[in-house]
XYZ file of C-alpha atoms in Angstrom:
776
model
C 30.900 -24.110 36.480
C 29.999 -22.230 33.297
C 30.019 -25.475 31.317
C 27.813 -27.205 33.901
C 25.444 -24.224 33.959
C 25.202 -24.278 30.158
C 24.426 -27.998 30.193
C 21.754 -27.385 32.826
C 20.164 -24.614 30.743
C 20.061 -26.870 27.690
C 18.539 -29.670 29.747
C 15.813 -27.346 31.045
C 14.946 -26.175 27.518
C 14.792 -29.750 26.221
C 12.671 -30.859 29.168
C 10.279 -27.933 28.735
C 9.900 -28.733 25.039
C 9.295 -32.422 25.715
C 6.814 -31.591 28.466
C 4.902 -29.257 26.146
C 4.810 -31.958 23.485
C 3.602 -34.458 26.091
C 0.814 -32.164 27.242
C -0.206 -31.412 23.656
C -0.268 -35.132 22.829
C -2.303 -35.844 25.954
C -4.783 -33.120 25.036
C -5.091 -34.461 21.477
C -5.840 -37.907 22.878
C -8.583 -36.378 25.027
C -9.949 -34.518 22.031
C -9.941 -37.680 19.971
C -12.014 -39.391 22.660
C -14.476 -36.474 22.673
C -14.709 -36.568 18.897
C -15.453 -40.300 18.820
C -17.856 -40.229 21.773
C -19.747 -36.961 21.148
C -18.991 -35.222 17.835
C -18.939 -38.161 15.444
C -22.468 -39.320 16.482
C -23.755 -35.776 15.846
C -22.245 -35.834 12.341
C -23.744 -39.256 11.627
C -27.173 -38.191 12.844
C -27.465 -34.851 11.102
C -24.844 -34.491 8.357
C -23.684 -37.713 6.716
C -26.984 -38.525 4.977
C -26.275 -35.618 2.600
C -22.527 -35.114 2.945
C -21.152 -38.554 2.105
C -20.867 -40.958 -0.785
C -19.621 -40.381 -4.316
C -21.838 -37.310 -4.917
C -22.138 -35.457 -1.584
C -24.253 -32.303 -1.290
C -22.329 -29.164 -2.351
C -19.349 -31.443 -3.088
C -18.637 -31.681 0.662
C -17.980 -35.181 2.006
C -17.536 -35.653 5.765
C -17.355 -39.403 6.245
C -13.544 -39.507 6.121
C -13.065 -37.401 9.269
C -12.144 -39.984 11.907
C -10.086 -38.023 14.443
C -8.771 -34.597 15.382
C -5.698 -34.946 13.156
C -7.867 -35.380 10.055
C -9.833 -32.251 11.037
C -6.692 -30.173 11.489
C -5.453 -31.174 8.033
C -8.574 -29.509 6.559
C -9.084 -26.744 9.111
C -10.084 -24.237 6.402
C -13.011 -26.471 5.422
C -14.102 -26.784 9.031
C -13.893 -23.034 9.553
C -16.515 -22.627 6.807
C -18.640 -25.464 8.213
C -18.596 -23.918 11.694
C -19.698 -20.567 10.261
C -22.677 -22.172 8.533
C -23.660 -24.107 11.671
C -23.240 -21.011 13.832
C -25.728 -18.911 11.858
C -28.214 -21.800 11.774
C -27.899 -22.511 8.060
C -26.708 -26.043 8.691
C -28.151 -28.555 9.312
C -31.124 -27.471 7.177
C -34.545 -27.136 8.848
C -35.994 -29.917 6.679
C -33.315 -32.239 8.017
C -32.544 -32.933 11.642
C -31.370 -29.569 13.008
C -29.270 -29.158 16.147
C -31.022 -27.850 19.243
C -29.400 -24.590 20.359
C -27.441 -26.211 23.205
C -26.146 -28.932 20.891
C -25.258 -26.405 18.189
C -23.341 -24.256 20.683
C -21.433 -27.289 21.944
C -20.598 -28.357 18.382
C -19.297 -24.895 17.418
C -17.353 -24.374 20.642
C -15.755 -27.822 20.465
C -14.384 -27.231 16.980
C -13.254 -23.664 17.711
C -11.576 -24.704 20.963
C -9.927 -27.773 19.429
C -8.426 -25.893 16.492
C -7.489 -22.964 18.715
C -5.650 -25.088 21.272
C -3.539 -26.721 18.589
C -2.829 -23.618 16.514
C -2.580 -21.120 19.357
C -0.913 -23.362 21.925
C 2.402 -22.627 20.237
C 3.755 -19.337 18.884
C 1.488 -18.617 15.900
C 3.051 -17.673 12.602
C 2.629 -13.890 12.116
C 2.463 -14.439 8.361
C 4.482 -13.029 5.501
C 3.621 -9.755 3.777
C 4.492 -9.399 0.106
C 6.499 -6.287 -0.799
C 3.807 -3.648 -1.245
C 3.770 -0.853 -3.786
C 2.071 2.415 -2.929
C -1.377 2.424 -4.473
C -2.783 5.521 -6.169
C -4.210 7.103 -3.033
C -1.093 6.362 -1.002
C 1.172 7.768 -3.723
C -0.765 11.019 -3.939
C -0.927 11.418 -0.149
C 2.756 10.613 0.298
C 3.838 13.151 -2.330
C 1.629 15.720 -0.608
C 3.156 15.106 2.822
C 6.717 14.790 1.524
C 6.850 17.819 -0.778
C 3.675 19.797 -0.178
C 2.423 19.044 -3.707
C -1.084 17.684 -4.342
C -0.434 15.628 -7.456
C -4.014 15.076 -8.632
C -2.983 13.344 -11.923
C -2.185 10.297 -9.747
C -5.926 9.629 -9.920
C -5.376 8.757 -13.601
C -2.710 6.142 -12.925
C -3.699 2.628 -14.045
C -6.252 1.193 -11.606
C -4.940 -0.804 -8.663
C -6.048 -4.420 -8.581
C -8.209 -5.486 -5.643
C -7.590 -8.512 -3.458
C -9.724 -9.638 -0.503
C -11.860 -6.532 -1.061
C -9.037 -3.974 -0.776
C -6.640 -2.189 -3.130
C -3.586 -2.236 -0.829
C -2.900 -5.983 -0.978
C 0.738 -6.749 -1.774
C 0.031 -9.877 -3.831
C -1.951 -7.949 -6.462
C -0.120 -4.591 -6.521
C 1.943 -5.207 -9.639
C 4.127 -2.655 -11.464
C 3.255 -2.765 -15.180
C 5.487 -0.844 -17.624
C 2.818 1.797 -18.270
C 2.691 2.609 -14.557
C 6.480 2.961 -14.405
C 6.245 5.419 -17.293
C 3.608 7.336 -15.322
C 5.900 7.427 -12.296
C 8.768 8.880 -14.357
C 6.538 11.544 -15.894
C 5.039 12.329 -12.492
C 8.499 12.681 -10.918
C 9.483 15.272 -13.525
C 6.249 17.254 -13.125
C 6.286 17.123 -9.316
C 9.940 18.211 -9.047
C 9.267 21.244 -11.249
C 6.225 22.205 -9.195
C 8.152 21.803 -5.934
C 11.299 23.736 -6.910
C 11.550 26.545 -9.442
C 14.610 26.474 -11.690
C 15.770 29.147 -14.132
C 15.801 28.422 -17.813
C 19.171 26.997 -18.941
C 21.645 29.688 -20.039
C 22.778 30.127 -23.666
C 25.069 27.347 -24.914
C 28.363 28.124 -26.649
C 30.034 25.205 -28.439
C 32.656 24.548 -31.142
C 33.715 21.186 -32.534
C 36.872 20.758 -34.611
C 38.180 17.514 -36.057
C 41.919 16.871 -36.031
C 42.139 17.575 -39.722
C 40.579 21.029 -39.197
C 43.378 22.147 -36.879
C 46.544 23.979 -37.845
C 49.827 22.163 -38.465
C 53.425 23.221 -38.083
C 56.826 21.784 -37.290
C 56.496 18.248 -35.848
C 52.762 18.077 -36.662
C 50.916 16.513 -39.586
C 47.326 15.563 -40.341
C 45.531 12.855 -42.275
C 43.283 9.836 -41.794
C 40.924 11.900 -39.639
C 43.476 12.910 -37.011
C 46.278 15.299 -36.154
C 49.613 13.554 -35.480
C 52.323 14.946 -33.207
C 55.453 13.069 -34.380
C 57.858 15.506 -32.644
C 57.468 18.241 -30.074
C 55.078 20.570 -31.795
C 51.738 22.306 -31.320
C 48.435 23.247 -32.873
C 46.071 26.074 -31.988
C 42.756 27.673 -32.757
C 41.263 31.056 -31.959
C 37.598 31.745 -31.087
C 35.479 34.714 -30.084
C 34.277 33.884 -26.527
C 30.860 35.544 -25.917
C 31.006 35.927 -22.095
C 33.274 35.441 -19.121
C 32.790 32.226 -17.207
C 33.604 28.526 -16.887
C 34.075 26.448 -20.059
C 35.075 22.890 -20.767
C 37.738 21.762 -23.241
C 37.409 18.148 -24.387
C 40.282 16.480 -26.289
C 39.760 13.100 -27.977
C 43.329 11.710 -27.988
C 45.470 8.594 -28.087
C 49.236 7.917 -28.171
C 51.885 5.369 -29.100
C 53.994 4.378 -26.109
C 57.787 4.460 -25.956
C 60.251 4.990 -23.156
C 59.284 4.918 -19.504
C 56.408 7.460 -19.434
C 53.219 8.170 -21.387
C 52.920 10.912 -23.949
C 52.092 14.289 -22.430
C 50.419 17.347 -23.875
C 50.081 20.827 -22.420
C 47.094 23.128 -22.837
C 47.634 26.895 -23.101
C 45.161 29.757 -23.217
C 46.670 32.973 -24.584
C 50.133 31.461 -23.993
C 49.345 30.714 -20.329
C 49.710 27.045 -19.453
C 46.488 25.668 -17.958
C 47.249 21.962 -17.532
C 49.425 19.050 -18.566
C 47.695 15.803 -19.524
C 49.245 12.302 -19.628
C 47.736 10.427 -22.596
C 47.208 6.861 -21.407
C 44.895 5.780 -24.271
C 46.443 4.112 -27.299
C 46.190 5.205 -30.913
C 43.429 2.784 -31.870
C 41.302 3.349 -28.759
C 41.315 7.109 -28.038
C 39.692 8.595 -24.940
C 38.231 12.005 -24.088
C 40.362 14.110 -21.762
C 38.509 16.959 -20.066
C 40.060 20.281 -19.065
C 37.924 22.846 -17.204
C 38.967 26.392 -18.100
C 37.751 29.825 -17.155
C 37.759 32.210 -20.110
C 37.376 35.937 -20.462
C 35.147 37.333 -23.164
C 36.687 38.292 -26.497
C 39.033 36.542 -28.876
C 40.986 33.787 -27.111
C 43.655 31.442 -28.483
C 43.858 27.840 -27.299
C 47.055 25.869 -27.934
C 47.660 22.117 -27.524
C 51.369 21.168 -27.476
C 53.099 17.762 -27.445
C 55.889 18.234 -24.882
C 57.749 14.933 -24.370
C 58.657 13.466 -27.754
C 60.815 10.305 -27.516
C 62.613 8.485 -30.312
C 65.357 5.806 -30.512
C 66.500 4.713 -33.964
C 66.371 0.983 -34.816
C 69.494 -1.074 -33.988
C 70.039 -4.348 -35.741
C 66.906 -6.467 -35.336
C 65.371 -4.096 -32.779
C 62.501 -1.838 -33.875
C 62.635 1.890 -33.431
C 61.041 3.332 -30.278
C 58.826 6.276 -31.233
C 56.440 8.121 -28.871
C 53.768 10.075 -30.748
C 50.447 11.735 -29.790
C 47.261 11.772 -31.876
C 44.466 14.348 -31.643
C 41.154 13.288 -33.232
C 38.725 15.988 -32.050
C 38.529 19.178 -30.003
C 35.336 20.422 -28.335
C 35.121 23.682 -26.412
C 31.781 24.450 -24.792
C 30.181 26.403 -21.991
C 26.742 27.517 -20.838
C 26.005 31.023 -19.748
C 24.912 31.317 -16.119
C 21.097 31.360 -15.898
C 19.269 34.449 -14.805
C 18.584 34.718 -11.074
C 15.131 33.674 -9.951
C 12.679 36.328 -8.834
C 11.679 35.491 -5.222
C 8.133 36.610 -5.982
C 7.841 33.875 -8.628
C 8.907 30.999 -6.343
C 6.301 28.414 -5.258
C 5.735 28.127 -1.463
C 7.464 24.746 -1.430
C 10.674 26.204 -2.870
C 11.746 28.054 0.270
C 10.890 25.051 2.459
C 13.008 22.680 0.394
C 15.899 24.865 -0.790
C 17.287 25.705 2.637
C 20.853 26.400 1.502
C 22.613 27.537 -1.678
C 26.188 27.241 -2.922
C 28.466 30.102 -1.893
C 32.112 30.950 -1.410
C 32.108 28.796 1.714
C 29.611 26.092 0.632
C 30.363 23.850 -2.343
C 27.645 22.653 -4.695
C 28.115 19.099 -3.437
C 27.704 20.138 0.198
C 24.643 22.247 -0.580
C 22.939 19.410 -2.478
C 23.777 16.979 0.323
C 22.306 19.229 3.019
C 19.062 19.658 1.071
C 18.666 16.047 -0.043
C 19.744 14.101 3.080
C 16.681 14.898 5.245
C 14.382 14.684 2.237
C 15.685 11.228 1.283
C 15.205 9.936 4.836
C 11.601 11.106 4.828
C 10.993 9.713 1.333
C 12.416 6.301 2.306
C 10.609 6.366 5.698
C 13.913 5.554 7.434
C 17.407 7.101 7.666
C 18.928 7.129 4.185
C 22.377 5.534 4.050
C 25.534 7.435 3.177
C 25.906 5.365 -0.010
C 22.369 6.287 -1.126
C 22.996 9.989 -0.525
C 26.424 9.847 -2.198
C 24.936 8.402 -5.392
C 22.337 11.166 -5.634
C 24.853 13.917 -4.830
C 27.303 12.613 -7.448
C 24.565 12.433 -10.075
C 23.313 15.963 -9.354
C 26.796 17.487 -9.072
C 27.656 16.093 -12.478
C 24.529 17.696 -13.890
C 25.602 21.001 -12.364
C 29.067 20.661 -13.871
C 27.429 20.000 -17.223
C 25.708 23.364 -17.073
C 22.514 22.632 -15.121
C 21.477 25.248 -12.573
C 21.677 24.467 -8.863
C 17.888 24.414 -8.628
C 17.683 22.200 -11.711
C 20.124 19.793 -10.055
C 17.857 19.622 -7.010
C 14.925 18.857 -9.307
C 16.888 15.890 -10.625
C 17.529 14.762 -7.040
C 13.794 14.820 -6.285
C 13.106 12.853 -9.449
C 15.644 10.236 -8.344
C 13.890 9.940 -4.972
C 10.402 9.655 -6.467
C 11.315 6.749 -8.764
C 13.379 4.919 -6.150
C 12.023 1.503 -5.086
C 12.466 2.678 -1.495
C 9.861 5.370 -2.148
C 7.472 3.485 -4.410
C 7.446 0.361 -2.222
C 7.048 -0.184 1.512
C 10.366 -1.980 1.739
C 10.934 -4.197 4.781
C 14.357 -5.737 5.388
C 13.605 -9.263 6.585
C 16.557 -10.734 8.538
C 18.579 -13.118 6.403
C 18.714 -15.862 9.023
C 15.521 -16.587 10.970
C 15.581 -19.454 13.467
C 12.682 -21.847 12.706
C 9.817 -21.188 15.083
C 11.117 -17.731 16.030
C 9.610 -14.600 14.523
C 11.652 -11.398 14.957
C 10.099 -7.963 15.255
C 10.075 -5.554 12.365
C 12.198 -2.423 12.792
C 10.842 0.703 14.486
C 10.780 2.533 11.150
C 8.911 -0.319 9.468
C 6.415 -0.258 12.341
C 5.939 3.494 11.909
C 5.343 2.947 8.194
C 2.807 0.186 8.785
C 0.931 2.368 11.265
C 0.845 5.465 9.074
C -0.311 3.667 5.936
C -2.883 1.724 7.987
C -4.537 4.780 9.578
C -3.518 7.658 7.290
C -2.711 6.060 3.915
C 0.450 8.142 3.839
C 4.013 8.340 5.148
C 4.834 8.628 8.870
C 4.879 12.153 10.245
C 7.853 13.663 12.088
C 6.625 12.454 15.483
C 6.373 8.827 14.391
C 9.794 8.977 12.747
C 11.338 10.567 15.831
C 9.819 7.891 18.087
C 11.178 5.257 15.721
C 14.626 6.864 15.756
C 14.701 6.849 19.568
C 13.391 3.230 19.723
C 10.435 4.408 21.810
C 7.793 3.352 19.308
C 8.056 -0.354 20.150
C 6.818 0.280 23.705
C 3.135 -0.770 24.123
C 2.200 2.344 26.109
C 3.695 4.566 23.403
C 1.867 2.645 20.685
C -1.446 3.027 22.489
C -0.881 6.744 22.840
C 0.068 7.100 19.177
C -3.000 5.171 17.995
C -5.230 7.560 19.958
C -3.380 10.550 18.497
C -3.575 9.217 14.955
C -7.293 8.487 15.181
C -7.923 12.082 16.277
C -5.728 13.526 13.509
C -7.415 14.967 10.399
C -5.474 12.470 8.285
C -7.631 9.699 9.760
C -10.267 10.729 7.206
C -8.115 8.761 4.751
C -8.813 5.640 6.828
C -12.514 6.286 6.388
C -12.285 6.889 2.643
C -10.031 3.899 2.026
C -10.894 1.238 4.592
C -14.542 2.024 5.342
C -15.377 2.813 1.711
C -14.016 -0.523 0.533
C -15.362 -2.576 3.442
C -18.841 -1.135 2.839
C -18.378 -1.340 -0.996
C -19.183 2.378 -1.311
C -16.818 2.785 -4.260
C -19.519 1.037 -6.282
C -21.840 3.953 -5.592
C -20.494 5.821 -8.623
C -21.655 2.926 -10.819
C -25.229 3.035 -9.483
C -27.458 4.749 -12.046
C -31.099 4.429 -10.948
C -33.971 4.951 -13.371
C -34.583 8.707 -13.407
C -38.354 8.335 -13.968
C -38.776 5.925 -11.054
C -36.456 7.810 -8.689
C -36.510 11.509 -9.695
C -35.180 12.728 -6.331
C -31.844 10.976 -6.852
C -29.118 12.984 -8.562
C -25.346 13.414 -8.494
C -25.575 15.836 -5.586
C -27.574 13.352 -3.479
C -25.135 10.602 -4.411
C -22.253 12.655 -2.994
C -24.190 13.649 0.122
C -25.237 10.051 0.800
C -21.638 8.907 0.567
C -20.553 11.778 2.804
C -23.183 10.780 5.392
C -21.672 7.314 5.759
C -18.118 8.660 5.875
C -19.064 11.205 8.546
C -20.964 8.549 10.520
C -18.041 6.115 10.525
C -15.613 8.926 11.350
C -17.822 10.074 14.221
C -17.951 6.587 15.747
C -14.168 6.335 15.407
C -13.300 9.804 16.704
C -15.710 9.612 19.663
C -14.366 6.122 20.403
C -17.834 4.591 20.560
C -18.594 0.889 20.490
C -18.174 -0.628 17.045
C -21.669 -2.072 17.570
C -22.913 1.507 17.208
C -22.257 1.080 13.507
C -25.122 -1.434 13.478
C -27.826 0.300 15.524
C -26.897 3.956 16.072
C -29.912 6.191 16.664
C -28.098 9.112 15.055
C -26.422 9.992 11.786
C -24.757 12.981 10.103
C -26.441 15.114 7.455
C -27.160 18.624 6.221
C -30.390 20.305 5.234
C -30.346 19.039 1.642
C -29.867 15.393 2.614
C -32.416 15.716 5.435
C -35.037 16.949 2.936
C -34.226 13.982 0.697
C -34.898 11.661 3.652
C -37.905 13.646 4.819
C -36.349 14.474 8.202
C -37.418 17.887 9.526
C -35.525 20.397 11.617
C -32.123 20.332 9.902
C -31.004 23.721 8.561
C -27.911 24.826 6.668
C -25.344 23.283 4.317
C -22.986 22.030 7.046
C -23.048 18.386 8.109
C -23.914 17.842 11.750
C -24.931 15.034 14.102
C -28.687 14.421 13.847
C -30.872 12.293 16.133
C -32.958 9.590 14.470
C -35.432 9.302 17.349
C -38.871 8.681 15.847
C -37.379 7.730 12.472
C -37.413 4.187 11.012
C -33.638 4.346 10.581
C -30.822 2.825 12.612
C -27.125 2.536 11.807
C -25.416 1.732 8.531
C -28.055 -0.580 7.066
C -30.614 2.203 6.610
C -28.292 4.790 5.031
C -28.930 5.645 1.385
C -25.372 4.859 0.288
C -25.535 1.259 1.508
C -29.107 0.745 0.307
C -28.250 2.130 -3.156
C -25.156 -0.022 -3.791
C -27.248 -3.093 -2.938
C -30.066 -2.250 -5.333
C -30.811 -2.567 -9.037
C -31.489 0.458 -11.270
C -35.250 -0.130 -11.270
C -35.929 -1.830 -7.931
C -34.550 -3.047 -4.664
C -32.647 -6.334 -4.476
C -33.292 -8.278 -1.258
C -30.810 -10.868 -2.500
C -28.011 -8.309 -2.900
C -28.859 -6.717 0.430
C -28.929 -10.053 2.205
C -25.644 -11.105 0.656
C -24.124 -7.735 1.632
C -25.079 -8.325 5.274
C -23.646 -11.845 5.217
C -20.423 -10.591 3.629
C -19.814 -7.374 5.557
C -21.690 -7.623 8.843
C -21.713 -11.327 9.724
C -18.568 -12.401 7.862
C -20.246 -15.506 6.457
C -20.350 -15.003 2.681
C -22.601 -17.470 0.867
C -21.118 -19.660 -1.871
C -21.388 -18.585 -5.497
C -24.626 -19.559 -7.238
C -24.527 -22.848 -9.173
C -23.997 -22.530 -12.942
C -27.033 -22.328 -15.177
C -29.408 -20.753 -12.660
C -31.100 -17.707 -14.305
C -31.239 -14.304 -12.618
C -34.525 -13.287 -11.041
C -35.397 -10.900 -13.909
C -34.744 -13.562 -16.539
C -36.631 -16.336 -14.766
C -40.306 -16.861 -15.681
C -41.750 -15.737 -12.347
C -44.892 -13.773 -11.464
C -46.359 -11.813 -8.572
C -44.832 -9.366 -6.125
C -41.089 -9.222 -5.569
C -41.442 -11.332 -2.412
C -43.530 -13.903 -4.309
C -41.021 -14.046 -7.173
C -38.182 -14.551 -4.700
C -40.085 -17.365 -2.996
C -40.681 -19.033 -6.377
C -36.984 -18.682 -7.187
C -36.087 -20.194 -3.824
C -38.250 -23.241 -4.514
C -35.500 -24.419 -6.867
C -33.502 -26.926 -4.808
C -30.252 -25.572 -6.275
C -31.112 -22.084 -5.015
C -32.797 -22.800 -1.695
C -29.690 -23.265 0.452
C -28.189 -19.848 -0.152
C -31.426 -17.914 -0.542
C -32.788 -18.973 2.810
C -29.720 -17.215 4.267
C -29.904 -14.057 2.180
C -33.573 -13.437 1.506
C -34.915 -12.861 5.066
C -32.076 -10.400 5.724
C -32.716 -8.466 2.527
C -36.515 -8.560 2.734
C -36.371 -6.992 6.204
C -35.062 -3.839 4.456
C -37.835 -3.726 1.818
C -39.426 -0.630 3.340
C -36.456 1.276 1.903
C -36.589 1.713 -1.857
C -33.675 1.462 -4.272
C -32.323 4.916 -3.342
C -32.931 4.520 0.400
C -36.247 6.345 0.846
C -38.874 4.991 3.240
C -42.028 3.484 1.722
C -44.920 1.306 2.826
C -46.085 0.062 -0.572
C -44.469 -1.327 -3.706
C -46.391 -1.458 -6.986
C -49.631 -0.806 -5.091
C -49.096 -3.684 -2.681
C -48.409 -3.301 1.039
C -44.814 -4.282 1.781
C -44.278 -7.359 3.929
C -40.794 -7.072 5.449
C -41.156 -9.975 7.861
C -39.180 -13.176 7.774
C -37.481 -15.933 9.723
C -33.720 -15.778 10.015
C -31.639 -18.969 9.645
C -31.277 -19.264 13.430
C -35.061 -19.287 13.814
C -35.488 -15.662 14.926
C -38.599 -13.935 13.517
C -38.249 -10.318 12.400
C -41.049 -8.003 11.261
C -39.076 -5.109 9.779
C -35.667 -3.446 9.534
C -35.665 -2.351 13.176
C -36.194 -5.932 14.340
C -33.397 -7.154 12.092
C -30.952 -4.504 13.286
C -31.720 -5.071 16.966
C -31.305 -8.832 16.440
C -27.941 -8.332 14.745
C -26.797 -6.185 17.685
C -28.114 -8.499 20.414
C -27.467 -11.960 19.004
C -24.558 -11.455 16.605
C -22.319 -8.888 18.312
C -19.349 -11.261 18.457
C -19.905 -12.298 14.868
C -19.898 -8.691 13.708
C -16.837 -7.830 15.789
C -15.038 -10.862 14.328
C -16.028 -9.837 10.789
C -14.895 -6.221 11.280
C -11.670 -7.373 12.950
C -10.842 -9.663 10.036
C -11.622 -6.963 7.463
C -9.569 -4.349 9.304
C -6.638 -6.730 9.849
C -6.608 -7.580 6.161
C -6.464 -3.864 5.314
C -3.844 -3.147 7.990
C -1.543 -6.007 6.924
C -2.016 -5.688 3.177
C -2.635 -9.416 2.810
C -5.407 -11.963 3.119
C -5.831 -13.713 6.461
C -4.761 -17.336 6.909
C -5.857 -20.016 9.353
C -2.966 -19.162 11.684
C -4.252 -15.567 11.961
C -7.402 -16.824 13.691
C -5.535 -17.007 17.021
C -4.902 -13.255 16.844
C -8.469 -12.568 15.721
C -9.793 -14.589 18.669
C -7.647 -12.615 21.103
C -8.770 -9.280 19.664
C -12.462 -10.249 19.709
C -12.091 -11.317 23.345
C -10.428 -7.999 24.224
C -13.176 -6.094 22.418
C -15.908 -7.932 24.294
C -14.351 -7.138 27.664
C -13.846 -3.451 26.742
C -17.320 -2.532 25.501
C -16.267 -3.083 21.872
C -14.512 0.316 21.810
C -13.306 1.384 18.393
C -9.867 2.415 19.653
C -9.453 -0.996 21.293
C -9.903 -2.705 17.928
C -7.322 -0.513 16.190
C -4.875 -0.673 19.103
C -5.013 -4.447 19.413
C -4.370 -4.847 15.683
C -1.305 -2.587 15.966
C -0.064 -4.496 19.044
C -0.607 -7.907 17.432
C 2.205 -10.191 16.289
C 1.079 -10.219 12.627
C 1.392 -6.419 12.622
C 4.694 -6.264 14.489
C 6.656 -9.332 13.398
C 8.149 -11.011 10.359
C 6.532 -14.334 9.579
C 6.677 -16.948 6.869
C 4.325 -17.855 4.051
C 2.555 -21.185 4.485
C 0.898 -22.547 1.369
C-alpha cells in the first residue's frame, strides 16, 4: 500500500505540473493573439515610424517584437518603455499620442502579461552578495555591542555607493587600508572598553650552552653543552620577587637503547620535572618548564639521568645516548598592580563579570566573559570551536605574562576583526533543489531586520525571538516591525535610508553665493536637514500615509528655522510640529534641504529639480543627456531662466528629456536656491506654470504637488517601495523582484498607504526572507 500511495503522490505532482504548464501555454497563446490583434497595430501606428530601421530614435528598435516570447526576452527594455508611456512622455505630442483609454490599456496589457508569466510561478527571491558593515553600521554595532562610541569610524575610507545607497553588497569591498583601520580600531576599542594594568617588570636571563658550567660527564664546544655520561650543569641567579617563572631549554639528543634521553630539572636541589628529549641533535626543540621561585639567590641544575652506551662489536657501531643543551632561558613577569575601581570605565564592570580565583581557572573565566559577547558580535550563537580558539589564544597570552584584563582585550580584538563581525554572514544551504528557495535562518532574519531599520546589530529581544524560533511567525514579525519603528534607533533609518533616497548627503557640498543668499549659513544648513529628518520620522512614527510625504500641510521646525522661512508664531530652540496652513509649502518638495540640493550656487535649477522628482518621486529617471550638448550656462542663450530653458529645449537632442523635467522643476520656481519664497527673479515676475507630460496643466508648486498626490499615488508608492527594498536587501532590484513590488503596492493601496504596511510587507516578502539565486 505504501508503494502504491507513493506512486499516486508522484502521479499527482506530475499531473499538477503538466496542468500548470498547459494553462500557462494556453494563456501565452491567448496573449499572442491579443498582441497580434491589438498591441501590434498600436505600435505600428504610433511607434515604428521613429523606432525602426537601421538608425532608430534613441537607439531603440521595436520592429522585431512579433510575439509575447520576444517581449519576455527583453522585459527590462519593456519595463522602461511602459514607464515612459505611463507618464505620457511617449508617444511624443508631435507624433500620434495615445488617448488616455488606449494608453491605459497598453500599459496594463504589458504589466499584466509580464506579471502573469513571471509571477505565475514561484519568483526567484534573488541572491544577496556577502555584505560588509559600512561605516555607520560599524560604529553603531560597536556602540551596541560594547557601549563604545567609536567616532574615528567616520574617517574610515568612504563606502562605495550602488543604486543610490552605501549598503549594497556588490560594491562594499575590503581594501587593505580599511583592514588596517579595522585592526587599529579593534586595539583602541578594546582598551577603551576594558582597563588593563600596565605589564609587570620583566626578569630574563639567556645563557648559551658554552656559558654553562661543566663537570664530570659534561663538555662544551661548537655552541652547545654535551652530556656524554650522567652529569649535570647549573647556574645561580638572584631572583627579584616570588612568583611564577618559565625555564626554557633548547635541547636535542642522540638516540640509543629503547628510550629517549632524559634530563631532570632541580631548583635548590629539589627535583621539579623530568623531560624526555625527543628532538635529535641537529634539530633541537625548546622544552618548557614552569617553575615557581622564591626571591633571593636560587640555583637551577639540569642533569642527564639515563646515559646509555654499548661498545662496538665486530662490524656493529657503538650505541651511545647523549644529550645536548644549546641554550637556557629563565624569565618571568612581575604581577601587575591591581586596578583602582575608581579608574575603571563604565563598560569594564559590564563586560568583566568574573575573574580568576582559587575556584575559577583563567580559561573558565575568559570563556564565561567571551561566550555571550561572541554570540552577540556574530549575531548568532557562537560555536564551541570558535570560543575554544579565542580562549586558547587568550590563555596563552596570560601564560606569557599578560594580565587577565589584557587577555580579555585581546579576545575583543579577535572578535572585532572576525569576518563574522565585519560581514553579515549568511550560511546558504549547500544543496538547493532547483525552483525551491529555502528560508534564511531566524538569526539571519533578525540581522536583516535590525540593519534595515536600525543600521545596527539585533537587540536582545530579536536574538531571543530568533533563538526560540518565534521570529519567523508573521504575527511576531508584524509586532516587531511596529516596535522597531517606535524605537529611538529608528532615527538611523531616517539618517541612512531617507537621507540617501532624498540625496540629502549632498547638502554638505552645496555652497550658495553668500552675496546672493546672505541668510544661508552652516547653522541653517543643519536645521534644514534636521527639518526633513524630523518630518520623515514623524510620518513614520505616527504611521501616516506615505503620500503625506508629498503633500503634508505640516512640518517640523524651531524658532530659528521658522524665521528663516518667514513663518510666525514659532518660539524656542526645540523642534516641534508646525502647521503650514496659509503657507505656500506642502510636503518634501518645498523644504529647504530638498530645494537646496537641487539648485546651483547662484540660481535655481528647474532641470535638476525636475530630474530629482522623476528619480525620487515618480521612479522614472530620464536617460543621460546625449554627448556634446552644452550645459545651460555655457550655451549662448538669452532672456529669463524660463526663456533660456525653452531655447535649450528647442534642440531636438534635448527636447525629449527636457519636456519631462522642465515643467516639474519650473513649478517650483517660486522657491529660490536656498528654499525661500519669492515672486520675482531678476526683476521679472516668476511664471511657474507648465504642462506636464500627461497633459495636466499646473500653475504653481501647490498644483504640482496636488497632482502628484492625486494622479501619481501608485507611481510614488512603487518608487518608494523599490527604493526601500533596495536598501533593505542591500542589492539592486531585478525584473523578478517586480512581482513582490506589485504585491506590496497593492497591499499599500488597500491599506491607506500606511507607512508601517510598507515596512512590514518588505520584511514579510520572499526576497527578504529567502535565499535565492543570481540571474545574469
